[in-house]
Amino acid sequence: STDAAGNTGNSADATVTTPPCPDFIVSDEFDGTALRTDRWAFVDPRGDSSLSIGSGQAAMSVPAGIAHDLWTTSRTAPRLLQAAPNKNFEVEVKFDTAVGVQYQLQGLVVHQSHDDLLRIETHWEGSTRKLFVAALAGGSATILHSTPLTGPAPAYLRLRRAGDQWTLMRSADGSTWTATSFTHPLAVTALGPFVGNSGSPPPAFEGRVDYFREITDRTPPVQSSIVSRSR
């Protein structure tokens, strides 16, 4: 399975080949000392980001002063991508970091192609964190959800797909969840965690991923609230 990532308008697209597409999504605890290249491709469109594996984490870093984003004219955020079947799924990612400076961002990206993807994240905007979902379709970006967050930083993000229906769940402790739903058509080819930055000037940021898991237990988590939105 092949995927592409780059910066349209600023640099040539970088074509990235992910490992062969399995029949299922593969979990990773990042317990080793090197990236499992049979599972992941590290996409670094600008060539200035870093990845390290150690202490049970995958750490991705971006430098200050230049944006690493996923938007209409930019696909420059570094990310870990694994090929995925175009089926229903549920995945969970746990971050050991929290965004705290405008605009640091971390979350999940789901690819159909270079120009068609979902970005699902928390980022810092103004004086607060936000839960943010945007879709790129044909290279044009649309905001699907944007909500200020209060209380502890959400360390856990879950994403469930059922056809064109998506449910995003967030949690600070892995036990109590708040859910948001939206509708968006996408033929999934790859997915995984990403980090980034934007703004003037973009701040440095290191996002540390504790784990990435496919959730096979479809028992709904305890939810404190749910908001439904359609594209």
JSON list of C-alpha atoms in Angstrom, two decimals:
[
{"chain": "A", "resi": 1, "resn": "SER", "atom": "CA", "xyz": [0.00, 0.00, 0.00]},
{"chain": "A", "resi": 2, "resn": "THR", "atom": "CA", "xyz": [1.42, 3.41, -0.90]},
{"chain": "A", "resi": 3, "resn": "ASP", "atom": "CA", "xyz": [0.69, 6.78, 0.59]},
{"chain": "A", "resi": 4, "resn": "ALA", "atom": "CA", "xyz": [1.92, 10.29, -0.08]},
{"chain": "A", "resi": 5, "resn": "ALA", "atom": "CA", "xyz": [2.75, 13.20, 2.16]},
{"chain": "A", "resi": 6, "resn": "GLY", "atom": "CA", "xyz": [4.35, 16.51, 1.37]},
{"chain": "A", "resi": 7, "resn": "ASN", "atom": "CA", "xyz": [3.86, 20.24, 1.21]},
{"chain": "A", "resi": 8, "resn": "THR", "atom": "CA", "xyz": [1.92, 21.38, -1.84]},
{"chain": "A", "resi": 9, "resn": "GLY", "atom": "CA", "xyz": [2.97, 24.81, -2.95]},
{"chain": "A", "resi": 10, "resn": "ASN", "atom": "CA", "xyz": [6.20, 24.84, -0.94]},
{"chain": "A", "resi": 11, "resn": "SER", "atom": "CA", "xyz": [8.09, 21.65, -1.79]},
{"chain": "A", "resi": 12, "resn": "ALA", "atom": "CA", "xyz": [7.80, 18.52, -3.84]},
{"chain": "A", "resi": 13, "resn": "ASP", "atom": "CA", "xyz": [5.52, 15.81, -2.49]},
{"chain": "A", "resi": 14, "resn": "ALA", "atom": "CA", "xyz": [7.31, 12.96, -0.78]},
{"chain": "A", "resi": 15, "resn": "THR", "atom": "CA", "xyz": [5.94, 9.55, -1.70]},
{"chain": "A", "resi": 16, "resn": "VAL", "atom": "CA", "xyz": [6.00, 7.12, 1.21]},
{"chain": "A", "resi": 17, "resn": "THR", "atom": "CA", "xyz": [5.51, 3.39, 0.95]},
{"chain": "A", "resi": 18, "resn": "THR", "atom": "CA", "xyz": [3.94, 1.80, 4.00]},
{"chain": "A", "resi": 19, "resn": "PRO", "atom": "CA", "xyz": [4.31, -1.91, 4.81]},
{"chain": "A", "resi": 20, "resn": "PRO", "atom": "CA", "xyz": [1.88, -4.25, 3.01]},
{"chain": "A", "resi": 21, "resn": "CYS", "atom": "CA", "xyz": [-1.72, -3.74, 4.02]},
{"chain": "A", "resi": 22, "resn": "PRO", "atom": "CA", "xyz": [-2.87, -6.39, 6.52]},
{"chain": "A", "resi": 23, "resn": "ASP", "atom": "CA", "xyz": [-6.42, -7.61, 7.10]},
{"chain": "A", "resi": 24, "resn": "PHE", "atom": "CA", "xyz": [-6.45, -5.80, 10.45]},
{"chain": "A", "resi": 25, "resn": "ILE", "atom": "CA", "xyz": [-4.88, -2.83, 12.24]},
{"chain": "A", "resi": 26, "resn": "VAL", "atom": "CA", "xyz": [-1.76, -3.67, 14.25]},
{"chain": "A", "resi": 27, "resn": "SER", "atom": "CA", "xyz": [-1.32, -2.44, 17.82]},
{"chain": "A", "resi": 28, "resn": "ASP", "atom": "CA", "xyz": [2.04, -1.19, 19.12]},
{"chain": "A", "resi": 29, "resn": "GLU", "atom": "CA", "xyz": [3.19, -0.51, 22.69]},
{"chain": "A", "resi": 30, "resn": "PHE", "atom": "CA", "xyz": [6.49, 1.02, 21.45]},
{"chain": "A", "resi": 31, "resn": "ASP", "atom": "CA", "xyz": [8.40, -1.12, 23.94]},
{"chain": "A", "resi": 32, "resn": "GLY", "atom": "CA", "xyz": [11.50, -1.62, 21.79]},
{"chain": "A", "resi": 33, "resn": "THR", "atom": "CA", "xyz": [14.36, 0.67, 20.87]},
{"chain": "A", "resi": 34, "resn": "ALA", "atom": "CA", "xyz": [13.60, 1.10, 17.18]},
{"chain": "A", "resi": 35, "resn": "LEU", "atom": "CA", "xyz": [10.57, 1.66, 14.99]},
{"chain": "A", "resi": 36, "resn": "ARG", "atom": "CA", "xyz": [8.85, -1.49, 13.77]},
{"chain": "A", "resi": 37, "resn": "THR", "atom": "CA", "xyz": [9.23, -0.91, 10.05]},
{"chain": "A", "resi": 38, "resn": "ASP", "atom": "CA", "xyz": [7.07, -3.95, 9.34]},
{"chain": "A", "resi": 39, "resn": "ARG", "atom": "CA", "xyz": [4.23, -1.92, 10.89]},
{"chain": "A", "resi": 40, "resn": "TRP", "atom": "CA", "xyz": [5.03, 1.75, 10.41]},
{"chain": "A", "resi": 41, "resn": "ALA", "atom": "CA", "xyz": [6.42, 4.33, 8.03]},
{"chain": "A", "resi": 42, "resn": "PHE", "atom": "CA", "xyz": [7.69, 7.56, 9.58]},
{"chain": "A", "resi": 43, "resn": "VAL", "atom": "CA", "xyz": [6.55, 10.41, 7.34]},
{"chain": "A", "resi": 44, "resn": "ASP", "atom": "CA", "xyz": [8.70, 13.54, 7.68]},
{"chain": "A", "resi": 45, "resn": "PRO", "atom": "CA", "xyz": [7.72, 15.81, 4.76]},
{"chain": "A", "resi": 46, "resn": "ARG", "atom": "CA", "xyz": [10.02, 18.71, 5.66]},
{"chain": "A", "resi": 47, "resn": "GLY", "atom": "CA", "xyz": [12.93, 16.47, 6.61]},
{"chain": "A", "resi": 48, "resn": "ASP", "atom": "CA", "xyz": [13.53, 18.40, 9.84]},
{"chain": "A", "resi": 49, "resn": "SER", "atom": "CA", "xyz": [11.51, 16.39, 12.37]},
{"chain": "A", "resi": 50, "resn": "SER", "atom": "CA", "xyz": [12.80, 13.60, 14.57]},
{"chain": "A", "resi": 51, "resn": "LEU", "atom": "CA", "xyz": [11.54, 10.26, 15.84]},
{"chain": "A", "resi": 52, "resn": "SER", "atom": "CA", "xyz": [12.87, 8.22, 18.73]},
{"chain": "A", "resi": 53, "resn": "ILE", "atom": "CA", "xyz": [11.65, 4.96, 20.28]},
{"chain": "A", "resi": 54, "resn": "GLY", "atom": "CA", "xyz": [12.49, 4.25, 23.90]},
{"chain": "A", "resi": 55, "resn": "SER", "atom": "CA", "xyz": [11.15, 3.96, 27.44]},
{"chain": "A", "resi": 56, "resn": "GLY", "atom": "CA", "xyz": [7.89, 2.60, 26.03]},
{"chain": "A", "resi": 57, "resn": "GLN", "atom": "CA", "xyz": [7.22, 5.69, 23.91]},
{"chain": "A", "resi": 58, "resn": "ALA", "atom": "CA", "xyz": [7.39, 6.93, 20.34]},
{"chain": "A", "resi": 59, "resn": "ALA", "atom": "CA", "xyz": [8.52, 10.56, 20.49]},
{"chain": "A", "resi": 60, "resn": "MET", "atom": "CA", "xyz": [8.07, 12.84, 17.48]},
{"chain": "A", "resi": 61, "resn": "SER", "atom": "CA", "xyz": [9.57, 16.35, 17.58]},
{"chain": "A", "resi": 62, "resn": "VAL", "atom": "CA", "xyz": [9.18, 19.43, 15.40]},
{"chain": "A", "resi": 63, "resn": "PRO", "atom": "CA", "xyz": [11.46, 22.48, 15.57]},
{"chain": "A", "resi": 64, "resn": "ALA", "atom": "CA", "xyz": [10.31, 26.04, 16.17]},
{"chain": "A", "resi": 65, "resn": "GLY", "atom": "CA", "xyz": [10.03, 28.67, 13.50]},
{"chain": "A", "resi": 66, "resn": "ILE", "atom": "CA", "xyz": [8.48, 26.65, 10.68]},
{"chain": "A", "resi": 67, "resn": "ALA", "atom": "CA", "xyz": [4.99, 25.16, 10.43]},
{"chain": "A", "resi": 68, "resn": "HIS", "atom": "CA", "xyz": [4.30, 21.42, 10.37]},
{"chain": "A", "resi": 69, "resn": "ASP", "atom": "CA", "xyz": [0.60, 21.28, 9.59]},
{"chain": "A", "resi": 70, "resn": "LEU", "atom": "CA", "xyz": [-2.16, 19.44, 7.72]},
{"chain": "A", "resi": 71, "resn": "TRP", "atom": "CA", "xyz": [-4.23, 21.98, 5.83]},
{"chain": "A", "resi": 72, "resn": "THR", "atom": "CA", "xyz": [-5.26, 23.17, 2.38]},
{"chain": "A", "resi": 73, "resn": "THR", "atom": "CA", "xyz": [-1.77, 24.18, 1.23]},
{"chain": "A", "resi": 74, "resn": "SER", "atom": "CA", "xyz": [0.32, 22.15, 3.67]},
{"chain": "A", "resi": 75, "resn": "ARG", "atom": "CA", "xyz": [0.81, 18.45, 4.42]},
{"chain": "A", "resi": 76, "resn": "THR", "atom": "CA", "xyz": [3.97, 18.93, 6.44]},
{"chain": "A", "resi": 77, "resn": "ALA", "atom": "CA", "xyz": [3.15, 17.37, 9.83]},
{"chain": "A", "resi": 78, "resn": "PRO", "atom": "CA", "xyz": [5.33, 14.37, 10.77]},
{"chain": "A", "resi": 79, "resn": "ARG", "atom": "CA", "xyz": [3.36, 11.21, 11.40]},
{"chain": "A", "resi": 80, "resn": "LEU", "atom": "CA", "xyz": [3.56, 7.48, 11.91]},
{"chain": "A", "resi": 81, "resn": "LEU", "atom": "CA", "xyz": [1.47, 5.67, 9.31]},
{"chain": "A", "resi": 82, "resn": "GLN", "atom": "CA", "xyz": [0.51, 2.05, 9.03]},
{"chain": "A", "resi": 83, "resn": "ALA", "atom": "CA", "xyz": [-1.43, 0.63, 6.11]},
{"chain": "A", "resi": 84, "resn": "ALA", "atom": "CA", "xyz": [-5.00, -0.22, 7.08]},
{"chain": "A", "resi": 85, "resn": "PRO", "atom": "CA", "xyz": [-7.88, -2.07, 5.40]},
{"chain": "A", "resi": 86, "resn": "ASN", "atom": "CA", "xyz": [-10.88, -0.04, 4.30]},
{"chain": "A", "resi": 87, "resn": "LYS", "atom": "CA", "xyz": [-13.12, -1.57, 6.97]},
{"chain": "A", "resi": 88, "resn": "ASN", "atom": "CA", "xyz": [-14.86, -0.54, 10.17]},
{"chain": "A", "resi": 89, "resn": "PHE", "atom": "CA", "xyz": [-12.45, -0.21, 13.08]},
{"chain": "A", "resi": 90, "resn": "GLU", "atom": "CA", "xyz": [-11.79, 1.33, 16.47]},
{"chain": "A", "resi": 91, "resn": "VAL", "atom": "CA", "xyz": [-8.38, 2.53, 17.59]},
{"chain": "A", "resi": 92, "resn": "GLU", "atom": "CA", "xyz": [-7.02, 4.21, 20.70]},
{"chain": "A", "resi": 93, "resn": "VAL", "atom": "CA", "xyz": [-3.91, 6.31, 21.14]},
{"chain": "A", "resi": 94, "resn": "LYS", "atom": "CA", "xyz": [-2.48, 7.49, 24.47]},
{"chain": "A", "resi": 95, "resn": "PHE", "atom": "CA", "xyz": [-0.23, 10.52, 24.61]},
{"chain": "A", "resi": 96, "resn": "ASP", "atom": "CA", "xyz": [2.16, 11.13, 27.50]},
{"chain": "A", "resi": 97, "resn": "THR", "atom": "CA", "xyz": [2.35, 14.82, 26.57]},
{"chain": "A", "resi": 98, "resn": "ALA", "atom": "CA", "xyz": [-0.13, 17.70, 26.62]},
{"chain": "A", "resi": 99, "resn": "VAL", "atom": "CA", "xyz": [-0.25, 20.72, 24.33]},
{"chain": "A", "resi": 100, "resn": "GLY", "atom": "CA", "xyz": [0.38, 23.96, 26.20]},
{"chain": "A", "resi": 101, "resn": "VAL", "atom": "CA", "xyz": [1.61, 26.60, 23.74]},
{"chain": "A", "resi": 102, "resn": "GLN", "atom": "CA", "xyz": [-0.19, 28.05, 20.72]},
{"chain": "A", "resi": 103, "resn": "TYR", "atom": "CA", "xyz": [-0.28, 26.19, 18.25]},
{"chain": "A", "resi": 104, "resn": "GLN", "atom": "CA", "xyz": [1.14, 22.87, 19.39]},
{"chain": "A", "resi": 105, "resn": "LEU", "atom": "CA", "xyz": [-0.94, 19.92, 18.16]},
{"chain": "A", "resi": 106, "resn": "GLN", "atom": "CA", "xyz": [-1.06, 16.14, 18.46]},
{"chain": "A", "resi": 107, "resn": "GLY", "atom": "CA", "xyz": [-3.56, 13.50, 17.45]},
{"chain": "A", "resi": 108, "resn": "LEU", "atom": "CA", "xyz": [-4.55, 10.96, 14.82]},
{"chain": "A", "resi": 109, "resn": "VAL", "atom": "CA", "xyz": [-4.54, 11.16, 11.06]},
{"chain": "A", "resi": 110, "resn": "VAL", "atom": "CA", "xyz": [-6.54, 8.85, 8.78]},
{"chain": "A", "resi": 111, "resn": "HIS", "atom": "CA", "xyz": [-5.49, 8.79, 5.13]},
{"chain": "A", "resi": 112, "resn": "GLN", "atom": "CA", "xyz": [-7.27, 8.04, 1.93]},
{"chain": "A", "resi": 113, "resn": "SER", "atom": "CA", "xyz": [-4.57, 9.82, -0.05]},
{"chain": "A", "resi": 114, "resn": "HIS", "atom": "CA", "xyz": [-2.28, 12.83, 0.10]},
{"chain": "A", "resi": 115, "resn": "ASP", "atom": "CA", "xyz": [-5.21, 15.16, -0.62]},
{"chain": "A", "resi": 116, "resn": "ASP", "atom": "CA", "xyz": [-7.96, 13.25, 1.23]},
{"chain": "A", "resi": 117, "resn": "LEU", "atom": "CA", "xyz": [-7.60, 12.66, 4.96]},
{"chain": "A", "resi": 118, "resn": "LEU", "atom": "CA", "xyz": [-8.97, 13.29, 8.44]},
{"chain": "A", "resi": 119, "resn": "ARG", "atom": "CA", "xyz": [-6.99, 15.08, 11.17]},
{"chain": "A", "resi": 120, "resn": "ILE", "atom": "CA", "xyz": [-8.24, 14.51, 14.71]},
{"chain": "A", "resi": 121, "resn": "GLU", "atom": "CA", "xyz": [-6.35, 16.30, 17.45]},
{"chain": "A", "resi": 122, "resn": "THR", "atom": "CA", "xyz": [-6.01, 18.40, 20.54]},
{"chain": "A", "resi": 123, "resn": "HIS", "atom": "CA", "xyz": [-4.21, 21.72, 20.11]},
{"chain": "A", "resi": 124, "resn": "TRP", "atom": "CA", "xyz": [-3.61, 24.86, 22.11]},
{"chain": "A", "resi": 125, "resn": "GLU", "atom": "CA", "xyz": [-5.39, 27.96, 20.86]},
{"chain": "A", "resi": 126, "resn": "GLY", "atom": "CA", "xyz": [-5.54, 31.29, 22.65]},
{"chain": "A", "resi": 127, "resn": "SER", "atom": "CA", "xyz": [-5.71, 30.40, 26.34]},
{"chain": "A", "resi": 128, "resn": "THR", "atom": "CA", "xyz": [-7.15, 26.89, 26.12]},
{"chain": "A", "resi": 129, "resn": "ARG", "atom": "CA", "xyz": [-6.88, 23.47, 24.57]},
{"chain": "A", "resi": 130, "resn": "LYS", "atom": "CA", "xyz": [-9.27, 22.52, 21.80]},
{"chain": "A", "resi": 131, "resn": "LEU", "atom": "CA", "xyz": [-10.59, 19.26, 20.42]},
{"chain": "A", "resi": 132, "resn": "PHE", "atom": "CA", "xyz": [-10.43, 19.69, 16.66]},
{"chain": "A", "resi": 133, "resn": "VAL", "atom": "CA", "xyz": [-11.46, 17.62, 13.66]},
{"chain": "A", "resi": 134, "resn": "ALA", "atom": "CA", "xyz": [-10.90, 18.63, 10.05]},
{"chain": "A", "resi": 135, "resn": "ALA", "atom": "CA", "xyz": [-11.22, 16.87, 6.70]},
{"chain": "A", "resi": 136, "resn": "LEU", "atom": "CA", "xyz": [-9.17, 17.41, 3.59]},
{"chain": "A", "resi": 137, "resn": "ALA", "atom": "CA", "xyz": [-11.10, 16.45, 0.47]},
{"chain": "A", "resi": 138, "resn": "GLY", "atom": "CA", "xyz": [-9.41, 17.08, -2.86]},
{"chain": "A", "resi": 139, "resn": "GLY", "atom": "CA", "xyz": [-6.89, 19.18, -0.95]},
{"chain": "A", "resi": 140, "resn": "SER", "atom": "CA", "xyz": [-9.57, 21.55, 0.41]},
{"chain": "A", "resi": 141, "resn": "ALA", "atom": "CA", "xyz": [-9.91, 21.68, 4.21]},
{"chain": "A", "resi": 142, "resn": "THR", "atom": "CA", "xyz": [-13.20, 21.74, 6.13]},
{"chain": "A", "resi": 143, "resn": "ILE", "atom": "CA", "xyz": [-13.59, 22.00, 9.90]},
{"chain": "A", "resi": 144, "resn": "LEU", "atom": "CA", "xyz": [-15.91, 19.27, 11.19]},
{"chain": "A", "resi": 145, "resn": "HIS", "atom": "CA", "xyz": [-15.62, 19.93, 14.92]},
{"chain": "A", "resi": 146, "resn": "SER", "atom": "CA", "xyz": [-13.92, 22.46, 17.19]},
{"chain": "A", "resi": 147, "resn": "THR", "atom": "CA", "xyz": [-14.62, 22.59, 20.93]},
{"chain": "A", "resi": 148, "resn": "PRO", "atom": "CA", "xyz": [-12.74, 24.24, 23.84]},
{"chain": "A", "resi": 149, "resn": "LEU", "atom": "CA", "xyz": [-11.62, 21.76, 26.49]},
{"chain": "A", "resi": 150, "resn": "THR", "atom": "CA", "xyz": [-11.63, 22.36, 30.22]},
{"chain": "A", "resi": 151, "resn": "GLY", "atom": "CA", "xyz": [-10.18, 20.29, 33.03]},
{"chain": "A", "resi": 152, "resn": "PRO", "atom": "CA", "xyz": [-7.29, 17.83, 32.72]},
{"chain": "A", "resi": 153, "resn": "ALA", "atom": "CA", "xyz": [-5.66, 17.38, 29.34]},
{"chain": "A", "resi": 154, "resn": "PRO", "atom": "CA", "xyz": [-7.13, 14.47, 27.38]},
{"chain": "A", "resi": 155, "resn": "ALA", "atom": "CA", "xyz": [-4.39, 11.87, 27.22]},
{"chain": "A", "resi": 156, "resn": "TYR", "atom": "CA", "xyz": [-6.50, 9.25, 25.46]},
{"chain": "A", "resi": 157, "resn": "LEU", "atom": "CA", "xyz": [-8.19, 9.52, 22.07]},
{"chain": "A", "resi": 158, "resn": "ARG", "atom": "CA", "xyz": [-10.42, 6.80, 20.59]},
{"chain": "A", "resi": 159, "resn": "LEU", "atom": "CA", "xyz": [-11.72, 6.79, 17.05]},
{"chain": "A", "resi": 160, "resn": "ARG", "atom": "CA", "xyz": [-14.47, 4.45, 15.87]},
{"chain": "A", "resi": 161, "resn": "ARG", "atom": "CA", "xyz": [-15.46, 4.11, 12.24]},
{"chain": "A", "resi": 162, "resn": "ALA", "atom": "CA", "xyz": [-18.74, 2.60, 10.99]},
{"chain": "A", "resi": 163, "resn": "GLY", "atom": "CA", "xyz": [-18.93, 3.33, 7.28]},
{"chain": "A", "resi": 164, "resn": "ASP", "atom": "CA", "xyz": [-19.18, 7.11, 6.87]},
{"chain": "A", "resi": 165, "resn": "GLN", "atom": "CA", "xyz": [-20.03, 7.54, 10.57]},
{"chain": "A", "resi": 166, "resn": "TRP", "atom": "CA", "xyz": [-17.22, 8.41, 12.96]},
{"chain": "A", "resi": 167, "resn": "THR", "atom": "CA", "xyz": [-17.21, 8.62, 16.76]},
{"chain": "A", "resi": 168, "resn": "LEU", "atom": "CA", "xyz": [-14.35, 10.39, 18.50]},
{"chain": "A", "resi": 169, "resn": "MET", "atom": "CA", "xyz": [-13.94, 9.77, 22.23]},
{"chain": "A", "resi": 170, "resn": "ARG", "atom": "CA", "xyz": [-11.56, 11.55, 24.58]},
{"chain": "A", "resi": 171, "resn": "SER", "atom": "CA", "xyz": [-10.54, 10.85, 28.15]},
{"chain": "A", "resi": 172, "resn": "ALA", "atom": "CA", "xyz": [-8.12, 12.20, 30.74]},
{"chain": "A", "resi": 173, "resn": "ASP", "atom": "CA", "xyz": [-7.94, 8.94, 32.70]},
{"chain": "A", "resi": 174, "resn": "GLY", "atom": "CA", "xyz": [-8.88, 6.13, 30.29]},
{"chain": "A", "resi": 175, "resn": "SER", "atom": "CA", "xyz": [-12.09, 5.43, 32.23]},
{"chain": "A", "resi": 176, "resn": "THR", "atom": "CA", "xyz": [-14.54, 8.28, 31.69]},
{"chain": "A", "resi": 177, "resn": "TRP", "atom": "CA", "xyz": [-15.06, 9.34, 28.09]},
{"chain": "A", "resi": 178, "resn": "THR", "atom": "CA", "xyz": [-16.74, 12.17, 26.21]},
{"chain": "A", "resi": 179, "resn": "ALA", "atom": "CA", "xyz": [-17.87, 11.38, 22.67]},
{"chain": "A", "resi": 180, "resn": "THR", "atom": "CA", "xyz": [-18.35, 13.47, 19.55]},
{"chain": "A", "resi": 181, "resn": "SER", "atom": "CA", "xyz": [-19.76, 12.08, 16.30]},
{"chain": "A", "resi": 182, "resn": "PHE", "atom": "CA", "xyz": [-19.53, 13.29, 12.71]},
{"chain": "A", "resi": 183, "resn": "THR", "atom": "CA", "xyz": [-20.12, 12.06, 9.18]},
{"chain": "A", "resi": 184, "resn": "HIS", "atom": "CA", "xyz": [-17.48, 11.97, 6.45]},
{"chain": "A", "resi": 185, "resn": "PRO", "atom": "CA", "xyz": [-16.88, 9.62, 3.49]},
{"chain": "A", "resi": 186, "resn": "LEU", "atom": "CA", "xyz": [-13.35, 8.23, 3.29]},
{"chain": "A", "resi": 187, "resn": "ALA", "atom": "CA", "xyz": [-11.78, 5.17, 1.68]},
{"chain": "A", "resi": 188, "resn": "VAL", "atom": "CA", "xyz": [-9.18, 4.39, 4.35]},
{"chain": "A", "resi": 189, "resn": "THR", "atom": "CA", "xyz": [-5.67, 3.36, 3.28]},
{"chain": "A", "resi": 190, "resn": "ALA", "atom": "CA", "xyz": [-3.52, 4.25, 6.33]},
{"chain": "A", "resi": 191, "resn": "LEU", "atom": "CA", "xyz": [-3.66, 5.80, 9.79]},
{"chain": "A", "resi": 192, "resn": "GLY", "atom": "CA", "xyz": [-1.59, 6.66, 12.84]},
{"chain": "A", "resi": 193, "resn": "PRO", "atom": "CA", "xyz": [-0.50, 9.35, 15.32]},
{"chain": "A", "resi": 194, "resn": "PHE", "atom": "CA", "xyz": [0.94, 12.71, 14.34]},
{"chain": "A", "resi": 195, "resn": "VAL", "atom": "CA", "xyz": [2.31, 15.89, 15.90]},
{"chain": "A", "resi": 196, "resn": "GLY", "atom": "CA", "xyz": [2.69, 19.38, 14.52]},
{"chain": "A", "resi": 197, "resn": "ASN", "atom": "CA", "xyz": [2.81, 23.14, 15.02]},
{"chain": "A", "resi": 198, "resn": "SER", "atom": "CA", "xyz": [1.58, 26.29, 13.33]},
{"chain": "A", "resi": 199, "resn": "GLY", "atom": "CA", "xyz": [1.04, 29.99, 14.01]},
{"chain": "A", "resi": 200, "resn": "SER", "atom": "CA", "xyz": [3.39, 32.97, 13.99]},
{"chain": "A", "resi": 201, "resn": "PRO", "atom": "CA", "xyz": [5.91, 31.87, 15.00]},
{"chain": "A", "resi": 202, "resn": "PRO", "atom": "CA", "xyz": [5.29, 28.11, 15.23]},
{"chain": "A", "resi": 203, "resn": "PRO", "atom": "CA", "xyz": [6.56, 26.73, 18.57]},
{"chain": "A", "resi": 204, "resn": "ALA", "atom": "CA", "xyz": [8.77, 23.70, 19.03]},
{"chain": "A", "resi": 205, "resn": "PHE", "atom": "CA", "xyz": [6.97, 20.62, 20.26]},
{"chain": "A", "resi": 206, "resn": "GLU", "atom": "CA", "xyz": [7.66, 17.00, 21.16]},
{"chain": "A", "resi": 207, "resn": "GLY", "atom": "CA", "xyz": [4.67, 14.66, 21.29]},
{"chain": "A", "resi": 208, "resn": "ARG", "atom": "CA", "xyz": [5.22, 11.32, 23.04]},
{"chain": "A", "resi": 209, "resn": "VAL", "atom": "CA", "xyz": [2.94, 8.40, 22.17]},
{"chain": "A", "resi": 210, "resn": "ASP", "atom": "CA", "xyz": [2.58, 5.75, 24.88]},
{"chain": "A", "resi": 211, "resn": "TYR", "atom": "CA", "xyz": [0.71, 3.27, 22.70]},
{"chain": "A", "resi": 212, "resn": "PHE", "atom": "CA", "xyz": [-1.47, 2.80, 19.64]},
{"chain": "A", "resi": 213, "resn": "ARG", "atom": "CA", "xyz": [-4.06, 0.00, 19.86]},
{"chain": "A", "resi": 214, "resn": "GLU", "atom": "CA", "xyz": [-6.82, -1.52, 17.88]},
{"chain": "A", "resi": 215, "resn": "ILE", "atom": "CA", "xyz": [-9.84, -1.91, 20.19]},
{"chain": "A", "resi": 216, "resn": "THR", "atom": "CA", "xyz": [-11.56, -5.25, 19.65]},
{"chain": "A", "resi": 217, "resn": "ASP", "atom": "CA", "xyz": [-13.91, -4.99, 22.64]},
{"chain": "A", "resi": 218, "resn": "ARG", "atom": "CA", "xyz": [-16.84, -3.06, 21.19]},
{"chain": "A", "resi": 219, "resn": "THR", "atom": "CA", "xyz": [-18.47, -2.46, 24.59]},
{"chain": "A", "resi": 220, "resn": "PRO", "atom": "CA", "xyz": [-19.10, 1.30, 24.65]},
{"chain": "A", "resi": 221, "resn": "PRO", "atom": "CA", "xyz": [-16.97, 3.14, 27.23]},
{"chain": "A", "resi": 222, "resn": "VAL", "atom": "CA", "xyz": [-18.66, 5.16, 29.97]},
{"chain": "A", "resi": 223, "resn": "GLN", "atom": "CA", "xyz": [-19.55, 8.50, 28.38]},
{"chain": "A", "resi": 224, "resn": "SER", "atom": "CA", "xyz": [-20.25, 11.78, 30.14]},
{"chain": "A", "resi": 225, "resn": "SER", "atom": "CA", "xyz": [-21.71, 13.51, 27.05]},
{"chain": "A", "resi": 226, "resn": "ILE", "atom": "CA", "xyz": [-22.10, 13.22, 23.29]},
{"chain": "A", "resi": 227, "resn": "VAL", "atom": "CA", "xyz": [-22.42, 15.79, 20.52]},
{"chain": "A", "resi": 228, "resn": "SER", "atom": "CA", "xyz": [-23.47, 14.87, 16.97]},
{"chain": "A", "resi": 229, "resn": "ARG", "atom": "CA", "xyz": [-22.39, 16.80, 13.90]},
{"chain": "A", "resi": 230, "resn": "SER", "atom": "CA", "xyz": [-22.73, 16.09, 10.18]},
{"chain": "A", "resi": 231, "resn": "ARG", "atom": "CA", "xyz": [-20.61, 17.40, 7.37]}
]
